[in-house]
Amino acid sequence: MSVNDRPTGQPPSATYDSAFLRACRREPVPHTPVWFMRQAGRSLPEYRKVREGVPMLESCMRPELVTEITLQPVRRHGVDAAIYFSDIVVPLKAIGIDLDIKPGVGPVVEQPVRTRADLARLRDLTPEDVSYVTEAIGLLTRELGATPLIGFAGAPFTLASYLVEGGPSRTYENAKAMMYGDPELWADLLDRLAEITSVFLQVQIEAGASAVQLFDSWAGALAPADYRRSVLPASAKVFDAVAGYGVPRIHFGVGTGELLGLMGEAGADVVGVDWRVRLDDAVRRVGPGKALQGNLDPTVLFAGPDAVRAKAREVLDSAAGLEGHVFNLGHGVMPSTDPDALTRLVEYVHEQTA
Ligand code: 1CP
């Protein structure tokens, strides 16, 4: 089934005709849909309040808390889609990898994966390992009604960057050393991660997610030839594993201007673009048949209402000729962003495109 087929044999879901899903399918829309990567989280005082005293990973395993945090930006900003509150390292934690999300740092892995023996620690993920995800999505879809829920996962390369480095990195020297120096181990690691990621996305779709996004946030560190040889096959395997559900699949990375064509080839229906490439240029790089998502620079939100409107207008102008545009930032909302600036931005995009 392709994303353009209405599901048969079952009533169409309440979200099917939403502006967001229509844009992902490149159909006419009542207005340009808007959501923000990292729309749930530290920019919201109501988030900071409910997270008080609860460690990040633990918050991802409590269905009522996940439901509340996921709904907060939908209530406050009137965005066109919710994104499931979790983190890309949750499936790794679920298979028993000793890792934590440290405040102010990010994911830290106790014993980095560097050898073939380390690879054996990455067992299969089963739906039972993440039963709290199924439960939370059940609660969420009831609350969300006609607002679609986006499920997500980290792409094999970005997950590998944390596993091999042991934490956040600027250079990815250990991960790239494995990629260049032991291509067989690297390929096996990425293939293993593709299997885990595929199951994690399947669980979210079967529980009721209306779309999925694969975050390959750090793929922009790679040259196109290396991406094609050493990363694309694993990401393509993930897109393939969820193709049969007919839900839109979004593929996102930062600094990936030179990779946009290859990211399109990997198989997604929608390609995310950061602020470095105009959308009318990006559409030529990505190739035909795909919607685009993006691409306001998240730092623009610090510049005051007039500047935000002017820069948002530039994004809309660059998207004028596209079939299928989902308005988003070029990367996640920064924690110190004024939430009111986000609410005004949603209003502005809706009003300009209605
Ligand atoms: O205590 C806290 O609030 C910790 C901050 C935090 C939050 C709110 C982390 C740690 N993760 C999250 C949630 C999260 N992670 C979401 C929420 C859903 C939403 O968008 O509203 C999402 C989509 C993610 C995905 C994620 N985690 C990515 C891909 C997206 C991106 O921004 O590129 C990445 C790279 C991570 C790793 C991670 N987790 C947390 C941090 C601070 C980081 C980045 C660390 C680094 O710089 O390498």
Short mmCIF file of C-alpha atoms and ligand atoms in Angstrom, two decimals:
data_model
loop_
_atom_site.label_atom_id
_atom_site.label_comp_id
_atom_site.label_asym_id
_atom_site.label_seq_id
_atom_site.Cartn_x
_atom_site.Cartn_y
_atom_site.Cartn_z
CA MET A 1 0.00 0.00 0.00
CA SER A 2 1.34 3.46 -0.82
CA VAL A 3 0.67 6.61 1.16
CA ASN A 4 -1.83 7.67 -1.47
CA ASP A 5 -4.16 4.73 -0.92
CA ARG A 6 -7.01 5.17 1.48
CA PRO A 7 -6.87 2.21 3.85
CA THR A 8 -9.35 -0.46 2.76
CA GLY A 9 -11.31 -2.95 4.83
CA GLN A 10 -11.32 -0.62 7.82
CA PRO A 11 -12.91 2.77 8.48
CA PRO A 12 -10.55 5.61 7.51
CA SER A 13 -8.86 6.92 10.63
CA ALA A 14 -10.00 10.21 12.16
CA THR A 15 -6.67 11.75 11.17
CA TYR A 16 -6.71 10.71 7.49
CA ASP A 17 -7.96 14.03 6.12
CA SER A 18 -5.88 16.24 8.43
CA ALA A 19 -3.83 19.00 6.77
CA PHE A 20 -0.63 17.31 7.97
CA LEU A 21 -1.32 13.90 6.42
CA ARG A 22 -2.70 15.50 3.25
CA ALA A 23 0.51 17.52 2.84
CA CYS A 24 2.63 14.41 3.42
CA ARG A 25 0.63 12.71 0.63
CA ARG A 26 1.08 15.81 -1.56
CA GLU A 27 -2.65 16.47 -1.72
CA PRO A 28 -4.29 19.94 -1.60
CA VAL A 29 -4.50 21.35 1.95
CA PRO A 30 -6.80 23.84 3.74
CA HIS A 31 -3.66 25.54 5.12
CA THR A 32 0.03 24.67 5.37
CA PRO A 33 0.35 22.33 8.36
CA VAL A 34 2.86 23.22 11.08
CA TRP A 35 4.57 21.23 13.80
CA PHE A 36 7.95 21.67 15.49
CA MET A 37 10.64 19.15 16.20
CA ARG A 38 11.14 19.14 19.99
CA GLN A 39 7.85 21.01 20.43
CA ALA A 40 7.40 19.13 23.71
CA GLY A 41 10.13 19.83 26.21
CA ARG A 42 12.07 22.42 28.02
CA SER A 43 10.74 25.52 26.25
CA LEU A 44 7.41 24.92 28.03
CA PRO A 45 6.96 25.83 31.73
CA GLU A 46 4.20 23.20 32.01
CA TYR A 47 6.74 20.59 30.82
CA ARG A 48 9.36 21.64 33.36
CA LYS A 49 6.70 21.40 36.05
CA VAL A 50 5.55 17.83 35.30
CA ARG A 51 9.14 16.64 34.78
CA GLU A 52 10.31 17.93 38.19
CA GLY A 53 12.17 15.13 39.97
CA VAL A 54 11.56 12.58 37.19
CA PRO A 55 14.66 11.51 35.25
CA MET A 56 14.31 11.81 31.46
CA LEU A 57 14.37 8.08 30.64
CA GLU A 58 11.95 7.27 33.41
CA SER A 59 9.53 9.91 32.12
CA CYS A 60 9.53 8.10 28.75
CA MET A 61 8.31 4.91 30.45
CA ARG A 62 5.30 6.42 32.24
CA PRO A 63 2.33 6.37 29.85
CA GLU A 64 0.25 9.05 31.65
CA LEU A 65 3.22 11.42 31.80
CA VAL A 66 4.12 10.77 28.14
CA THR A 67 0.50 11.49 27.20
CA GLU A 68 0.43 14.77 29.14
CA ILE A 69 3.78 15.98 27.76
CA THR A 70 2.87 15.04 24.18
CA LEU A 71 -0.42 16.95 24.42
CA GLN A 72 1.04 20.12 25.98
CA PRO A 73 2.29 21.75 22.74
CA VAL A 74 -0.88 20.74 20.87
CA ARG A 75 -3.03 22.54 23.45
CA ARG A 76 -0.77 25.56 23.73
CA HIS A 77 0.31 26.19 20.13
CA GLY A 78 -2.46 24.61 18.04
CA VAL A 79 0.10 22.69 15.97
CA ASP A 80 -1.22 20.35 13.26
CA ALA A 81 0.47 17.22 14.63
CA ALA A 82 1.69 15.81 17.90
CA ILE A 83 5.04 14.03 18.22
CA TYR A 84 5.25 11.13 20.60
CA PHE A 85 7.33 12.12 23.65
CA SER A 86 10.30 9.77 23.93
CA ASP A 87 13.96 9.78 22.94
CA ILE A 88 15.96 8.05 20.22
CA VAL A 89 17.87 5.97 22.81
CA VAL A 90 14.72 4.48 24.41
CA PRO A 91 14.78 1.25 22.32
CA LEU A 92 18.46 0.75 23.22
CA LYS A 93 17.68 1.11 26.91
CA ALA A 94 14.78 -1.32 26.38
CA ILE A 95 17.11 -4.09 25.15
CA GLY A 96 19.32 -3.66 28.20
CA ILE A 97 22.10 -1.32 27.03
CA ASP A 98 23.42 0.48 30.09
CA LEU A 99 22.82 4.11 29.19
CA ASP A 100 21.39 7.25 30.72
CA ILE A 101 20.29 10.67 29.53
CA LYS A 102 22.33 13.12 31.58
CA PRO A 103 20.82 16.59 32.13
CA GLY A 104 22.63 19.19 30.06
CA VAL A 105 24.63 16.50 28.20
CA GLY A 106 22.38 13.99 26.43
CA PRO A 107 22.65 10.21 26.07
CA VAL A 108 25.69 8.60 27.72
CA VAL A 109 26.51 4.91 27.13
CA GLU A 110 28.37 3.16 29.96
CA GLN A 111 30.27 0.66 27.75
CA PRO A 112 30.63 1.94 24.17
CA VAL A 113 30.23 -0.53 21.31
CA ARG A 114 33.66 -0.89 19.69
CA THR A 115 34.20 -4.59 18.93
CA ARG A 116 32.38 -7.59 17.50
CA ALA A 117 31.92 -8.90 21.06
CA ASP A 118 30.20 -5.62 21.98
CA LEU A 119 27.81 -6.06 19.05
CA ALA A 120 26.48 -9.26 20.64
CA ARG A 121 24.96 -7.09 23.41
CA LEU A 122 22.49 -5.62 20.89
CA ARG A 123 19.71 -8.19 21.05
CA ASP A 124 16.39 -8.01 19.17
CA LEU A 125 13.75 -5.58 20.40
CA THR A 126 10.31 -7.12 20.99
CA PRO A 127 7.01 -5.23 21.38
CA GLU A 128 6.89 -6.48 25.00
CA ASP A 129 10.13 -4.59 25.75
CA VAL A 130 8.31 -1.34 25.04
CA SER A 131 4.76 -2.15 26.21
CA TYR A 132 4.61 1.34 27.77
CA VAL A 133 4.84 2.80 24.24
CA THR A 134 1.81 0.82 23.08
CA GLU A 135 -0.08 1.88 26.20
CA ALA A 136 0.82 5.57 25.90
CA ILE A 137 -0.09 5.72 22.19
CA GLY A 138 -3.45 4.09 22.98
CA LEU A 139 -4.15 6.84 25.53
CA LEU A 140 -2.87 9.54 23.21
CA THR A 141 -4.82 8.68 20.08
CA ARG A 142 -8.05 8.77 22.10
CA GLU A 143 -7.20 12.26 23.39
CA LEU A 144 -5.92 13.57 20.05
CA GLY A 145 -8.99 12.74 17.95
CA ALA A 146 -8.39 14.17 14.46
CA THR A 147 -4.87 15.46 15.26
CA PRO A 148 -2.27 13.03 13.91
CA LEU A 149 0.43 11.55 16.11
CA ILE A 150 3.95 11.25 14.69
CA GLY A 151 5.99 8.32 15.94
CA PHE A 152 9.77 8.47 15.62
CA ALA A 153 13.08 6.69 15.97
CA GLY A 154 16.76 7.48 15.59
CA ALA A 155 18.29 6.36 12.30
CA PRO A 156 21.00 3.68 12.43
CA PHE A 157 23.88 6.15 11.87
CA THR A 158 22.78 8.62 14.54
CA LEU A 159 22.15 5.80 17.05
CA ALA A 160 25.54 4.29 16.19
CA SER A 161 27.18 7.66 16.81
CA TYR A 162 26.03 7.55 20.48
CA LEU A 163 26.74 3.83 20.91
CA VAL A 164 30.27 3.92 19.49
CA GLU A 165 31.32 7.30 20.91
CA GLY A 166 29.70 6.61 24.28
CA GLY A 167 27.95 10.00 24.25
CA PRO A 168 27.45 13.20 22.26
CA SER A 169 30.35 14.05 19.92
CA ARG A 170 31.29 16.84 17.54
CA THR A 171 33.59 14.77 15.34
CA TYR A 172 32.28 11.17 15.52
CA GLU A 173 35.89 10.01 15.37
CA ASN A 174 35.32 6.57 16.90
CA ALA A 175 32.20 5.89 14.85
CA LYS A 176 33.89 7.01 11.64
CA ALA A 177 37.03 5.05 12.52
CA MET A 178 34.90 1.91 12.64
CA MET A 179 33.13 2.86 9.41
CA TYR A 180 36.42 3.39 7.53
CA GLY A 181 38.57 0.84 9.35
CA ASP A 182 36.28 -2.16 9.87
CA PRO A 183 33.51 -1.82 7.30
CA GLU A 184 32.19 -5.31 7.99
CA LEU A 185 31.66 -4.70 11.71
CA TRP A 186 30.17 -1.28 10.89
CA ALA A 187 27.73 -2.78 8.37
CA ASP A 188 26.68 -5.43 10.88
CA LEU A 189 26.19 -2.80 13.60
CA LEU A 190 24.05 -0.61 11.34
CA ASP A 191 22.04 -3.60 10.16
CA ARG A 192 21.38 -4.63 13.78
CA LEU A 193 20.26 -1.07 14.59
CA ALA A 194 18.03 -1.05 11.49
CA GLU A 195 16.25 -4.15 12.81
CA ILE A 196 15.76 -2.66 16.28
CA THR A 197 14.57 0.65 14.79
CA SER A 198 12.15 -1.11 12.43
CA VAL A 199 10.47 -2.93 15.32
CA PHE A 200 10.32 0.28 17.37
CA LEU A 201 8.53 2.09 14.52
CA GLN A 202 6.23 -0.87 13.82
CA VAL A 203 5.14 -0.89 17.48
CA GLN A 204 4.28 2.82 17.26
CA ILE A 205 2.34 2.46 14.01
CA GLU A 206 0.42 -0.59 15.21
CA ALA A 207 -0.50 1.30 18.38
CA GLY A 208 -1.92 4.18 16.30
CA ALA A 209 0.81 6.57 15.10
CA SER A 210 -0.33 8.22 11.82
CA ALA A 211 3.17 8.98 10.49
CA VAL A 212 6.77 8.25 11.46
CA GLN A 213 9.96 10.28 11.36
CA LEU A 214 13.44 8.82 11.20
CA PHE A 215 15.89 11.25 12.84
CA ASP A 216 19.33 10.98 11.24
CA SER A 217 20.34 14.20 12.97
CA TRP A 218 24.09 13.75 12.58
CA ALA A 219 24.25 12.27 9.03
CA GLY A 220 25.43 15.67 7.77
CA ALA A 221 28.91 14.74 9.06
CA LEU A 222 29.27 12.27 6.16
CA ALA A 223 30.50 12.68 2.59
CA PRO A 224 27.89 11.54 0.03
CA ALA A 225 29.94 8.53 -1.15
CA ASP A 226 30.36 7.29 2.43
CA TYR A 227 26.70 7.90 3.19
CA ARG A 228 25.68 5.94 0.11
CA ARG A 229 28.00 3.00 0.83
CA SER A 230 27.91 2.78 4.61
CA VAL A 231 24.67 4.33 5.88
CA LEU A 232 21.96 4.49 3.21
CA PRO A 233 21.38 0.69 3.07
CA ALA A 234 20.51 0.55 6.79
CA SER A 235 18.15 3.55 6.65
CA ALA A 236 16.52 2.16 3.49
CA LYS A 237 15.94 -1.12 5.33
CA VAL A 238 14.01 0.75 8.03
CA PHE A 239 11.82 2.61 5.51
CA ASP A 240 11.18 -0.64 3.72
CA ALA A 241 10.17 -2.41 6.93
CA VAL A 242 7.34 0.08 7.53
CA ALA A 243 6.32 0.75 3.90
CA GLY A 244 3.42 -1.73 4.04
CA TYR A 245 1.50 0.28 6.64
CA GLY A 246 0.84 3.11 4.20
CA VAL A 247 1.63 5.82 6.79
CA PRO A 248 3.88 8.70 5.65
CA ARG A 249 7.56 8.22 6.44
CA ILE A 250 9.66 11.35 7.09
CA HIS A 251 13.45 11.41 6.85
CA PHE A 252 15.32 14.19 8.65
CA GLY A 253 18.93 15.26 9.14
CA VAL A 254 20.92 18.44 9.90
CA GLY A 255 23.51 19.86 7.49
CA THR A 256 22.42 17.32 4.89
CA GLY A 257 22.23 19.67 1.87
CA GLU A 258 24.68 17.50 -0.07
CA LEU A 259 22.83 14.31 0.94
CA LEU A 260 19.26 15.30 0.08
CA GLY A 261 19.17 13.27 -3.15
CA LEU A 262 20.47 10.17 -1.37
CA MET A 263 18.08 10.68 1.54
CA GLY A 264 15.26 10.76 -0.99
CA GLU A 265 16.58 7.53 -2.50
CA ALA A 266 16.50 5.85 0.91
CA GLY A 267 12.74 5.66 0.47
CA ALA A 268 10.91 8.22 2.64
CA ASP A 269 7.74 10.02 1.49
CA VAL A 270 8.75 13.34 3.07
CA VAL A 271 12.29 14.73 3.37
CA GLY A 272 13.22 17.19 6.11
CA VAL A 273 15.42 20.14 5.14
CA ASP A 274 17.36 22.43 7.46
CA TRP A 275 17.73 26.20 6.95
CA ARG A 276 20.92 25.95 4.85
CA VAL A 277 19.12 25.04 1.61
CA ARG A 278 16.11 26.90 0.21
CA LEU A 279 13.08 24.63 -0.25
CA ASP A 280 12.80 25.40 -3.99
CA ASP A 281 16.40 24.24 -4.36
CA ALA A 282 15.91 21.28 -1.99
CA VAL A 283 13.01 19.95 -4.07
CA ARG A 284 15.32 19.67 -7.10
CA ARG A 285 17.96 17.90 -5.02
CA VAL A 286 15.48 15.46 -3.43
CA GLY A 287 13.86 14.55 -6.73
CA PRO A 288 10.24 14.04 -7.75
CA GLY A 289 7.42 12.47 -5.79
CA LYS A 290 8.34 13.59 -2.26
CA ALA A 291 6.93 16.22 0.07
CA LEU A 292 9.32 18.50 1.99
CA GLN A 293 9.38 19.50 5.64
CA GLY A 294 11.09 22.59 7.02
CA ASN A 295 12.93 24.84 7.27
CA LEU A 296 12.98 27.96 9.49
CA ASP A 297 16.25 28.48 11.38
CA PRO A 298 15.29 27.84 15.06
CA THR A 299 17.42 30.81 16.17
CA VAL A 300 15.12 33.17 14.21
CA LEU A 301 12.64 32.75 17.09
CA PHE A 302 14.95 34.84 19.28
CA ALA A 303 14.85 37.80 16.88
CA GLY A 304 11.46 39.36 17.67
CA PRO A 305 8.01 39.08 16.04
CA ASP A 306 8.71 41.17 12.90
CA ALA A 307 11.84 39.19 12.04
CA VAL A 308 10.05 35.88 12.70
CA ARG A 309 7.23 36.83 10.32
CA ALA A 310 9.65 38.02 7.64
CA LYS A 311 11.76 34.86 7.81
CA ALA A 312 8.66 32.61 7.93
CA ARG A 313 7.36 34.46 4.85
CA GLU A 314 10.63 33.63 3.06
CA VAL A 315 10.13 29.93 3.88
CA LEU A 316 6.56 30.05 2.56
CA ASP A 317 7.70 31.85 -0.61
CA SER A 318 10.39 29.25 -1.23
CA ALA A 319 7.71 26.55 -0.80
CA ALA A 320 5.20 28.24 -3.12
CA GLY A 321 5.73 25.86 -6.03
CA LEU A 322 5.92 22.66 -3.96
CA GLU A 323 3.41 19.87 -3.94
CA GLY A 324 3.42 18.95 -0.28
CA HIS A 325 4.97 21.28 2.30
CA VAL A 326 4.96 20.69 6.05
CA PHE A 327 6.16 23.81 7.86
CA ASN A 328 8.70 23.09 10.58
CA LEU A 329 11.97 24.43 11.93
CA GLY A 330 15.22 23.27 10.34
CA HIS A 331 16.08 21.54 13.66
CA GLY A 332 14.54 21.26 17.11
CA VAL A 333 13.10 24.05 19.26
CA MET A 334 15.88 25.38 21.46
CA PRO A 335 15.14 25.14 25.21
CA SER A 336 15.31 28.91 25.84
CA THR A 337 12.81 29.75 23.07
CA ASP A 338 9.86 31.93 24.15
CA PRO A 339 6.83 29.63 23.76
CA ASP A 340 4.65 32.60 22.71
CA ALA A 341 6.90 33.10 19.68
CA LEU A 342 6.02 29.54 18.61
CA THR A 343 2.28 30.08 19.11
CA ARG A 344 2.43 33.29 17.03
CA LEU A 345 4.37 31.47 14.32
CA VAL A 346 1.70 28.75 14.02
CA GLU A 347 -0.99 31.45 13.74
CA TYR A 348 1.02 33.32 11.11
CA VAL A 349 1.60 30.28 8.88
CA HIS A 350 -2.04 29.25 9.12
CA GLU A 351 -3.30 32.76 8.35
CA GLN A 352 -0.91 33.27 5.42
CA THR A 353 -1.78 29.97 3.75
CA ALA A 354 -5.53 29.61 4.42
O1 1CP B 1 15.59 16.40 30.77
C1 1CP B 1 15.35 16.76 29.59
O2 1CP B 1 14.35 17.45 29.32
C2 1CP B 1 16.34 16.25 28.59
C3 1CP B 1 16.27 16.87 27.25
C4 1CP B 1 15.70 15.90 26.24
C5 1CP B 1 14.39 15.88 25.74
C6 1CP B 1 13.24 16.80 26.10
C7 1CP B 1 16.40 14.84 25.64
C8 1CP B 1 17.80 14.45 25.90
N1 1CP B 1 15.55 14.19 24.78
C9 1CP B 1 14.31 14.79 24.82
C10 1CP B 1 13.10 14.37 24.09
C11 1CP B 1 13.23 14.11 22.65
N2 1CP B 1 14.32 13.57 22.01
C12 1CP B 1 12.22 14.28 21.67
C13 1CP B 1 10.84 14.79 22.11
C14 1CP B 1 9.72 14.87 21.25
C15 1CP B 1 9.53 16.26 20.65
O3 1CP B 1 10.13 16.53 19.57
O4 1CP B 1 8.77 17.07 21.18
C16 1CP B 1 12.76 13.91 20.44
C17 1CP B 1 12.10 13.92 19.07
C18 1CP B 1 14.07 13.46 20.66
C19 1CP B 1 14.95 12.90 19.62
C20 1CP B 1 16.41 13.00 19.81
N3 1CP B 1 17.16 12.72 20.91
C21 1CP B 1 17.31 13.32 18.75
C22 1CP B 1 16.89 13.61 17.35
C23 1CP B 1 16.31 14.98 17.25
C24 1CP B 1 17.29 16.12 17.22
O5 1CP B 1 17.06 17.08 17.95
O6 1CP B 1 18.24 16.06 16.42
C25 1CP B 1 18.61 13.28 19.27
C26 1CP B 1 19.90 13.54 18.52
C27 1CP B 1 18.51 12.90 20.63
C28 1CP B 1 19.61 12.67 21.58
C29 1CP B 1 19.46 13.57 22.75
N4 1CP B 1 18.59 13.33 23.77
C30 1CP B 1 18.64 14.35 24.67
C31 1CP B 1 19.59 15.31 24.19
C32 1CP B 1 19.95 16.59 24.87
C33 1CP B 1 20.09 14.82 22.97
C34 1CP B 1 21.10 15.48 22.06
C35 1CP B 1 22.49 15.33 22.61
C36 1CP B 1 23.56 15.73 21.58
O7 1CP B 1 23.76 16.95 21.39
O8 1CP B 1 24.18 14.84 21.01
#
